[in-house]
XYZ file of C-alpha atoms in Angstrom:
424
model
C 22.286 -101.387 -127.026
C 24.645 -99.757 -124.561
C 23.576 -96.658 -122.638
C 25.221 -94.260 -120.196
C 23.412 -91.380 -118.508
C 25.308 -88.807 -116.449
C 23.432 -86.357 -114.211
C 25.335 -83.749 -112.176
C 28.615 -85.730 -112.324
C 26.865 -88.928 -111.213
C 26.541 -91.889 -113.536
C 22.877 -92.723 -113.023
C 22.800 -95.499 -115.619
C 25.558 -97.504 -117.267
C 24.907 -100.813 -118.899
C 23.506 -102.739 -121.789
C 20.321 -104.334 -122.997
C 20.093 -107.209 -125.444
C 22.890 -109.182 -127.045
C 26.499 -108.504 -127.887
C 26.436 -111.579 -130.127
C 23.390 -113.442 -131.435
C 25.276 -116.702 -131.932
C 26.793 -117.026 -128.454
C 23.903 -115.177 -126.734
C 26.474 -113.129 -124.832
C 24.791 -110.055 -123.298
C 25.940 -106.507 -123.916
C 27.166 -105.081 -120.591
C 29.100 -102.118 -119.242
C 32.311 -104.126 -119.713
C 31.655 -104.850 -123.397
C 34.250 -103.637 -125.874
C 32.651 -101.420 -128.499
C 33.538 -99.367 -131.577
C 32.973 -95.609 -131.636
C 33.234 -94.792 -135.335
C 33.391 -91.048 -135.959
C 33.114 -90.198 -132.258
C 36.855 -90.885 -132.537
C 37.122 -87.403 -134.089
C 36.326 -85.944 -130.659
C 39.440 -87.597 -129.230
C 41.489 -86.554 -132.262
C 40.299 -82.978 -131.708
C 41.198 -83.211 -128.014
C 44.668 -84.431 -128.872
C 45.276 -81.590 -131.321
C 43.937 -79.054 -128.809
C 46.433 -80.268 -126.204
C 49.231 -80.248 -128.793
C 48.413 -76.579 -129.424
C 48.584 -75.885 -125.656
C 51.985 -77.611 -125.452
C 53.314 -75.568 -128.413
C 53.875 -78.706 -130.467
C 51.595 -77.670 -133.324
C 49.361 -74.593 -133.418
C 45.839 -75.109 -134.702
C 46.170 -72.152 -137.082
C 49.330 -73.593 -138.693
C 49.110 -73.739 -142.518
C 49.789 -77.385 -143.358
C 51.838 -76.626 -146.474
C 54.250 -74.591 -144.353
C 55.323 -77.669 -142.374
C 54.489 -80.603 -144.704
C 56.153 -80.574 -148.128
C 54.389 -81.622 -150.214
C 51.036 -81.626 -148.409
C 48.813 -84.673 -149.098
C 46.211 -82.659 -151.022
C 45.962 -80.396 -154.070
C 44.904 -76.826 -153.239
C 44.581 -74.458 -156.188
C 43.864 -71.629 -153.726
C 47.109 -72.272 -151.820
C 48.453 -68.719 -152.177
C 45.336 -66.911 -150.955
C 43.600 -69.587 -148.856
C 46.047 -72.093 -147.305
C 44.670 -75.119 -145.474
C 45.194 -74.995 -141.701
C 45.102 -77.724 -139.062
C 41.957 -76.206 -137.509
C 40.183 -76.235 -140.862
C 40.927 -79.939 -141.270
C 39.348 -80.652 -137.873
C 36.333 -78.372 -138.451
C 35.716 -79.659 -142.008
C 36.317 -76.224 -143.547
C 39.409 -77.169 -145.555
C 37.423 -77.465 -148.796
C 37.673 -81.265 -148.982
C 34.965 -83.587 -150.215
C 34.791 -86.911 -148.413
C 36.836 -90.009 -149.160
C 36.303 -91.962 -152.367
C 34.709 -95.394 -152.581
C 38.158 -96.894 -153.029
C 39.277 -95.328 -149.750
C 36.148 -96.324 -147.807
C 36.449 -99.916 -149.049
C 40.162 -100.275 -148.278
C 40.197 -102.738 -145.382
C 43.578 -103.402 -143.853
C 45.596 -101.396 -141.318
C 48.247 -99.114 -142.830
C 50.244 -96.065 -141.766
C 48.990 -92.583 -142.632
C 51.738 -92.229 -145.220
C 50.576 -95.431 -146.934
C 46.934 -94.391 -146.649
C 47.534 -91.276 -148.735
C 48.703 -93.449 -151.638
C 45.373 -95.307 -151.969
C 43.591 -92.581 -153.938
C 45.420 -89.229 -154.108
C 42.814 -87.850 -156.547
C 40.194 -87.766 -153.763
C 41.997 -84.946 -151.933
C 41.533 -82.063 -154.353
C 40.355 -78.936 -152.564
C 36.932 -78.260 -154.106
C 36.195 -74.732 -152.806
C 38.307 -72.100 -151.052
C 39.519 -73.275 -147.634
C 38.047 -71.387 -144.710
C 34.641 -70.842 -146.346
C 32.254 -73.740 -145.681
C 32.010 -76.647 -143.227
C 31.446 -79.842 -145.213
C 32.072 -83.223 -143.587
C 35.189 -85.046 -144.766
C 36.860 -88.002 -143.042
C 40.153 -87.195 -144.764
C 40.685 -84.104 -142.616
C 41.396 -85.994 -139.383
C 43.963 -88.136 -141.175
C 45.778 -85.134 -142.652
C 45.751 -83.327 -139.285
C 47.274 -86.346 -137.524
C 49.863 -86.738 -140.307
C 50.812 -83.073 -139.901
C 51.287 -83.629 -136.160
C 53.536 -86.646 -136.787
C 55.576 -84.795 -139.417
C 56.186 -81.773 -137.173
C 56.769 -83.554 -133.851
C 58.228 -86.911 -134.845
C 55.751 -88.545 -132.454
C 53.083 -91.098 -133.227
C 49.705 -89.370 -132.953
C 47.853 -92.385 -131.558
C 50.446 -92.798 -128.785
C 50.181 -89.083 -128.007
C 46.377 -89.253 -127.619
C 46.773 -92.313 -125.385
C 49.141 -90.396 -123.054
C 47.430 -87.017 -123.082
C 43.742 -87.947 -123.363
C 42.949 -91.587 -122.601
C 45.253 -91.950 -119.579
C 44.073 -88.765 -117.755
C 40.467 -89.885 -118.329
C 41.147 -93.407 -117.016
C 40.099 -94.789 -120.397
C 42.652 -97.586 -120.196
C 41.015 -99.835 -122.791
C 40.661 -97.071 -125.405
C 42.819 -97.511 -128.502
C 42.892 -96.590 -132.191
C 44.749 -99.804 -132.987
C 43.474 -103.246 -134.027
C 44.746 -106.571 -132.714
C 43.373 -110.075 -133.145
C 42.742 -110.294 -129.404
C 40.818 -107.012 -129.481
C 38.642 -108.134 -132.385
C 37.729 -111.333 -130.536
C 36.502 -109.269 -127.573
C 34.438 -106.834 -129.606
C 30.675 -106.696 -129.593
C 29.477 -108.077 -132.932
C 28.186 -105.504 -135.421
C 25.176 -106.372 -137.607
C 23.638 -105.014 -140.793
C 20.200 -103.384 -141.076
C 18.445 -106.743 -140.622
C 20.049 -107.162 -137.192
C 21.235 -110.647 -138.202
C 23.959 -110.354 -140.848
C 27.397 -109.896 -139.283
C 29.573 -107.099 -140.645
C 33.345 -107.703 -140.594
C 35.767 -105.409 -138.782
C 36.315 -102.196 -140.731
C 39.911 -100.992 -140.779
C 39.314 -97.296 -141.434
C 41.911 -95.971 -143.853
C 42.751 -93.046 -141.542
C 42.352 -94.356 -137.997
C 42.110 -90.863 -136.407
C 38.722 -90.355 -138.062
C 36.930 -93.376 -136.667
C 38.891 -96.316 -135.262
C 38.651 -95.963 -131.458
C 37.595 -99.099 -129.559
C 36.796 -98.867 -125.842
C 34.857 -100.545 -123.053
C 31.396 -99.034 -122.762
C 31.715 -97.880 -119.126
C 34.805 -95.763 -119.843
C 32.788 -93.379 -122.023
C 31.217 -92.085 -118.793
C 34.585 -90.534 -117.875
C 34.663 -88.573 -121.123
C 31.124 -87.273 -120.529
C 31.929 -86.292 -116.948
C 34.953 -84.290 -118.099
C 32.892 -82.362 -120.652
C 30.097 -81.700 -118.164
C 32.755 -80.640 -115.632
C 34.045 -77.952 -118.011
C 37.318 -79.827 -118.500
C 37.744 -81.178 -114.948
C 37.631 -84.894 -114.134
C 38.032 -86.507 -110.693
C 39.732 -83.469 -109.198
C 42.203 -82.700 -111.982
C 42.026 -80.668 -115.176
C 42.218 -82.322 -118.559
C 41.172 -79.114 -120.354
C 40.685 -75.527 -119.259
C 37.194 -74.037 -119.660
C 38.515 -71.956 -122.565
C 39.806 -75.107 -124.248
C 36.415 -76.764 -123.832
C 34.822 -73.755 -125.582
C 37.388 -74.034 -128.351
C 36.452 -77.678 -128.810
C 32.736 -76.890 -128.912
C 32.685 -73.758 -131.073
C 33.892 -73.373 -134.649
C 36.481 -70.700 -135.348
C 37.035 -71.256 -139.076
C 34.543 -70.712 -141.887
C 32.485 -67.739 -143.000
C 29.742 -67.988 -140.359
C 32.158 -68.028 -137.387
C 33.945 -65.038 -138.929
C 30.844 -62.903 -138.203
C 30.379 -64.341 -134.713
C 28.121 -67.395 -135.126
C 29.181 -69.816 -132.370
C 26.860 -72.643 -133.434
C 28.318 -75.358 -135.652
C 31.107 -77.941 -135.892
C 34.123 -77.364 -133.658
C 37.074 -79.679 -132.996
C 35.324 -83.049 -133.304
C 32.302 -81.699 -131.440
C 29.194 -80.032 -132.842
C 26.049 -78.274 -131.636
C 22.447 -79.264 -132.277
C 19.119 -78.370 -130.704
C 16.426 -80.494 -129.103
C 13.180 -79.308 -127.486
C 14.530 -75.775 -127.172
C 17.917 -76.728 -125.687
C 21.410 -76.658 -127.195
C 23.329 -79.921 -126.964
C 26.918 -80.653 -127.965
C 28.248 -84.015 -129.090
C 29.048 -86.262 -132.038
C 27.791 -89.395 -133.737
C 29.610 -92.459 -135.002
C 29.214 -95.191 -137.631
C 31.599 -98.143 -137.623
C 29.858 -100.592 -140.012
C 27.536 -102.525 -137.745
C 27.712 -99.985 -134.929
C 25.883 -96.684 -134.589
C 26.610 -94.434 -131.630
C 26.071 -90.946 -130.286
C 27.072 -88.865 -127.281
C 25.559 -85.546 -126.297
C 25.403 -83.248 -123.286
C 24.099 -79.934 -122.030
C 26.416 -78.341 -119.475
C 23.791 -75.946 -118.109
C 21.603 -78.928 -117.208
C 24.737 -80.911 -116.234
C 23.320 -83.912 -118.052
C 24.591 -86.055 -120.876
C 24.446 -89.507 -122.428
C 26.225 -92.016 -124.616
C 24.201 -94.455 -126.708
C 25.268 -97.326 -128.960
C 23.442 -100.000 -130.947
C 25.126 -102.913 -132.711
C 22.961 -102.916 -135.827
C 23.060 -100.497 -138.755
C 19.612 -98.997 -138.139
C 19.798 -95.203 -138.253
C 16.069 -94.678 -137.703
C 16.211 -96.808 -134.554
C 19.115 -94.800 -133.152
C 17.386 -91.495 -133.946
C 14.245 -92.591 -132.087
C 16.300 -93.755 -129.087
C 18.258 -90.494 -129.041
C 15.063 -88.474 -129.051
C 13.667 -90.451 -126.094
C 16.862 -90.074 -124.072
C 17.090 -86.344 -124.825
C 13.444 -85.885 -123.819
C 14.336 -87.546 -120.509
C 17.325 -85.261 -119.942
C 15.250 -82.076 -120.384
C 12.121 -83.446 -118.671
C 12.013 -80.920 -115.815
C 13.678 -77.913 -117.459
C 12.211 -74.887 -119.252
C 13.894 -73.723 -122.459
C 14.872 -70.101 -122.964
C 14.708 -68.584 -126.451
C 16.829 -65.671 -127.612
C 14.570 -62.693 -128.262
C 14.378 -61.616 -131.919
C 15.739 -58.182 -132.763
C 13.688 -56.204 -135.286
C 15.559 -55.371 -138.485
C 14.742 -52.802 -141.202
C 12.595 -54.304 -143.954
C 15.028 -52.935 -146.533
C 17.804 -55.013 -144.989
C 15.681 -58.173 -144.811
C 14.563 -57.662 -148.411
C 18.208 -57.434 -149.461
C 18.736 -60.978 -148.170
C 15.988 -62.539 -150.287
C 16.578 -64.579 -153.421
C 17.456 -68.034 -154.659
C 20.519 -69.655 -153.137
C 22.408 -72.461 -154.829
C 24.169 -75.193 -152.860
C 27.868 -74.372 -152.527
C 29.214 -77.695 -151.191
C 28.636 -81.407 -151.483
C 30.130 -84.223 -149.447
C 30.164 -86.510 -152.494
C 30.103 -85.270 -156.095
C 29.131 -81.845 -157.369
C 26.848 -79.529 -155.344
C 23.191 -79.621 -156.379
C 20.027 -78.041 -155.065
C 18.632 -74.645 -154.170
C 16.728 -72.932 -151.361
C 14.675 -69.744 -151.517
C 14.558 -66.882 -149.047
C 11.599 -64.503 -149.332
C 9.835 -61.818 -147.335
C 6.206 -62.291 -146.276
C 4.254 -60.425 -143.601
C 7.431 -58.546 -142.682
C 9.198 -61.816 -141.882
C 11.986 -63.657 -143.614
C 11.141 -67.210 -144.709
C 13.399 -70.077 -145.765
C 11.871 -72.500 -148.283
C 13.502 -75.908 -148.793
C 11.381 -78.080 -151.067
C 7.996 -78.399 -149.344
C 9.315 -77.076 -146.041
C 8.825 -73.415 -145.042
C 10.528 -72.023 -141.928
C 10.559 -68.517 -140.526
C 13.988 -67.003 -139.864
C 13.978 -64.822 -136.742
C 16.774 -62.207 -136.698
C 18.948 -61.911 -133.608
C 21.064 -59.233 -135.282
C 21.585 -58.086 -138.860
C 23.252 -61.270 -140.030
C 22.424 -64.125 -137.637
C 19.050 -65.858 -137.297
C 17.311 -68.719 -135.573
C 14.372 -70.856 -136.609
C 11.244 -70.868 -134.473
C 12.096 -73.745 -132.120
C 15.815 -73.044 -131.883
C 16.948 -71.201 -128.721
C 20.011 -69.491 -130.230
C 21.335 -68.263 -133.550
C 22.079 -71.204 -135.844
C 22.014 -69.577 -139.281
C 23.980 -66.759 -140.868
C 23.995 -64.605 -143.979
C 27.507 -63.492 -144.892
C 28.662 -60.977 -147.458
C 32.098 -62.030 -148.619
C 34.106 -60.934 -151.633
C 31.036 -59.450 -153.332
C 28.858 -62.537 -152.818
C 26.084 -63.362 -150.374
C 26.248 -66.710 -148.590
C 23.744 -68.538 -146.388
C 25.025 -71.094 -143.870
C 23.218 -73.161 -141.253
C 22.466 -76.699 -140.079
C 20.817 -77.311 -143.464
C 24.025 -76.647 -145.432
C 26.038 -74.030 -147.311
C 24.520 -71.893 -150.055
C 25.498 -68.951 -152.278
C 22.925 -66.593 -153.710
C 22.565 -66.499 -157.439
C 23.980 -63.305 -158.823
C 21.715 -60.253 -158.508
C 21.981 -56.506 -158.789
C 22.530 -56.215 -155.016
C 25.661 -58.384 -155.034
C 28.309 -55.694 -155.278
């Protein structure tokens, strides 16, 4: 494993434990070259945020206005066009890549990548409604940037993001020399080597970097956009990265969710921001809490999700060890209003295949309860439409009335209530 801990702009731990390669017995150290997987989306989001600042490509630009034809099929194009921001926040209505796209394993340009399986990029629900994870979005966003500006997106991120952060080894691109330097990735048994994965769209997951350089990225985020005395982002730009602006829940003011390659989650009563990564043989995660001024980056070179989750939990416990959480106080709501939110909600999105599954919302002892299978959780109202669960410090869940329908969105997914007499 590789681990970085940052506390109040000081790197208090940076290094590795165990082996980078079982065969050579080479240790994993702070100088080891690693793969980030989907953490790459954070750097793609940063690049697009800076492009918006420089008036190269606005985040709210409809893709079909500047790319003709766009590399997707949107039957809602007239009423709900796909925007760059939606692609980055996973609200464009895309399911994830197909098996053919995931298994494609040689480096190609974005234009060539779109030819592998065009049928996978059919917009499945109206853009701007639901956040549902899709790796295709980062590729389409980068392609839109290249089409509009005539610049290579990976070169742009290198100039505008990696260089200001002194991340001089960071790159989206593969070379034979780079692959020879990389920490070896292993399967779930920790012994079977997994070959290098050439992600079809490099902006979604291809960044390779020396472990120690990830500390610079964490320090910039904890510094509200400042790093070593200069500004990479303004505080407002950091908020834009961290908070979703597209989708139904953000439209009624919910700030919790997936932003520009950066998402919120809670642990022990605290809100963290960050992102995880999977690069076939590598699992990684970074997270931080700016109020505590603490953050971490963690990587293991075996495909063991349970192991990474347990390590993350231990590190996060350490970061909040001497802090007291603060919970937003519930705001009483009329029982008639709460009763109007009850019912059975059907899943509205699915990352792969058709949506399946339901949840139930019911009223008991004057409280609203969410039932998912065997799990029952109370929903505490913070206003009429936003709620938190018991151990969450802020609003994470929203009910939204939109176009005569009632939707439920939260960390557990996107749902639409089955038709009832109150849906008018």
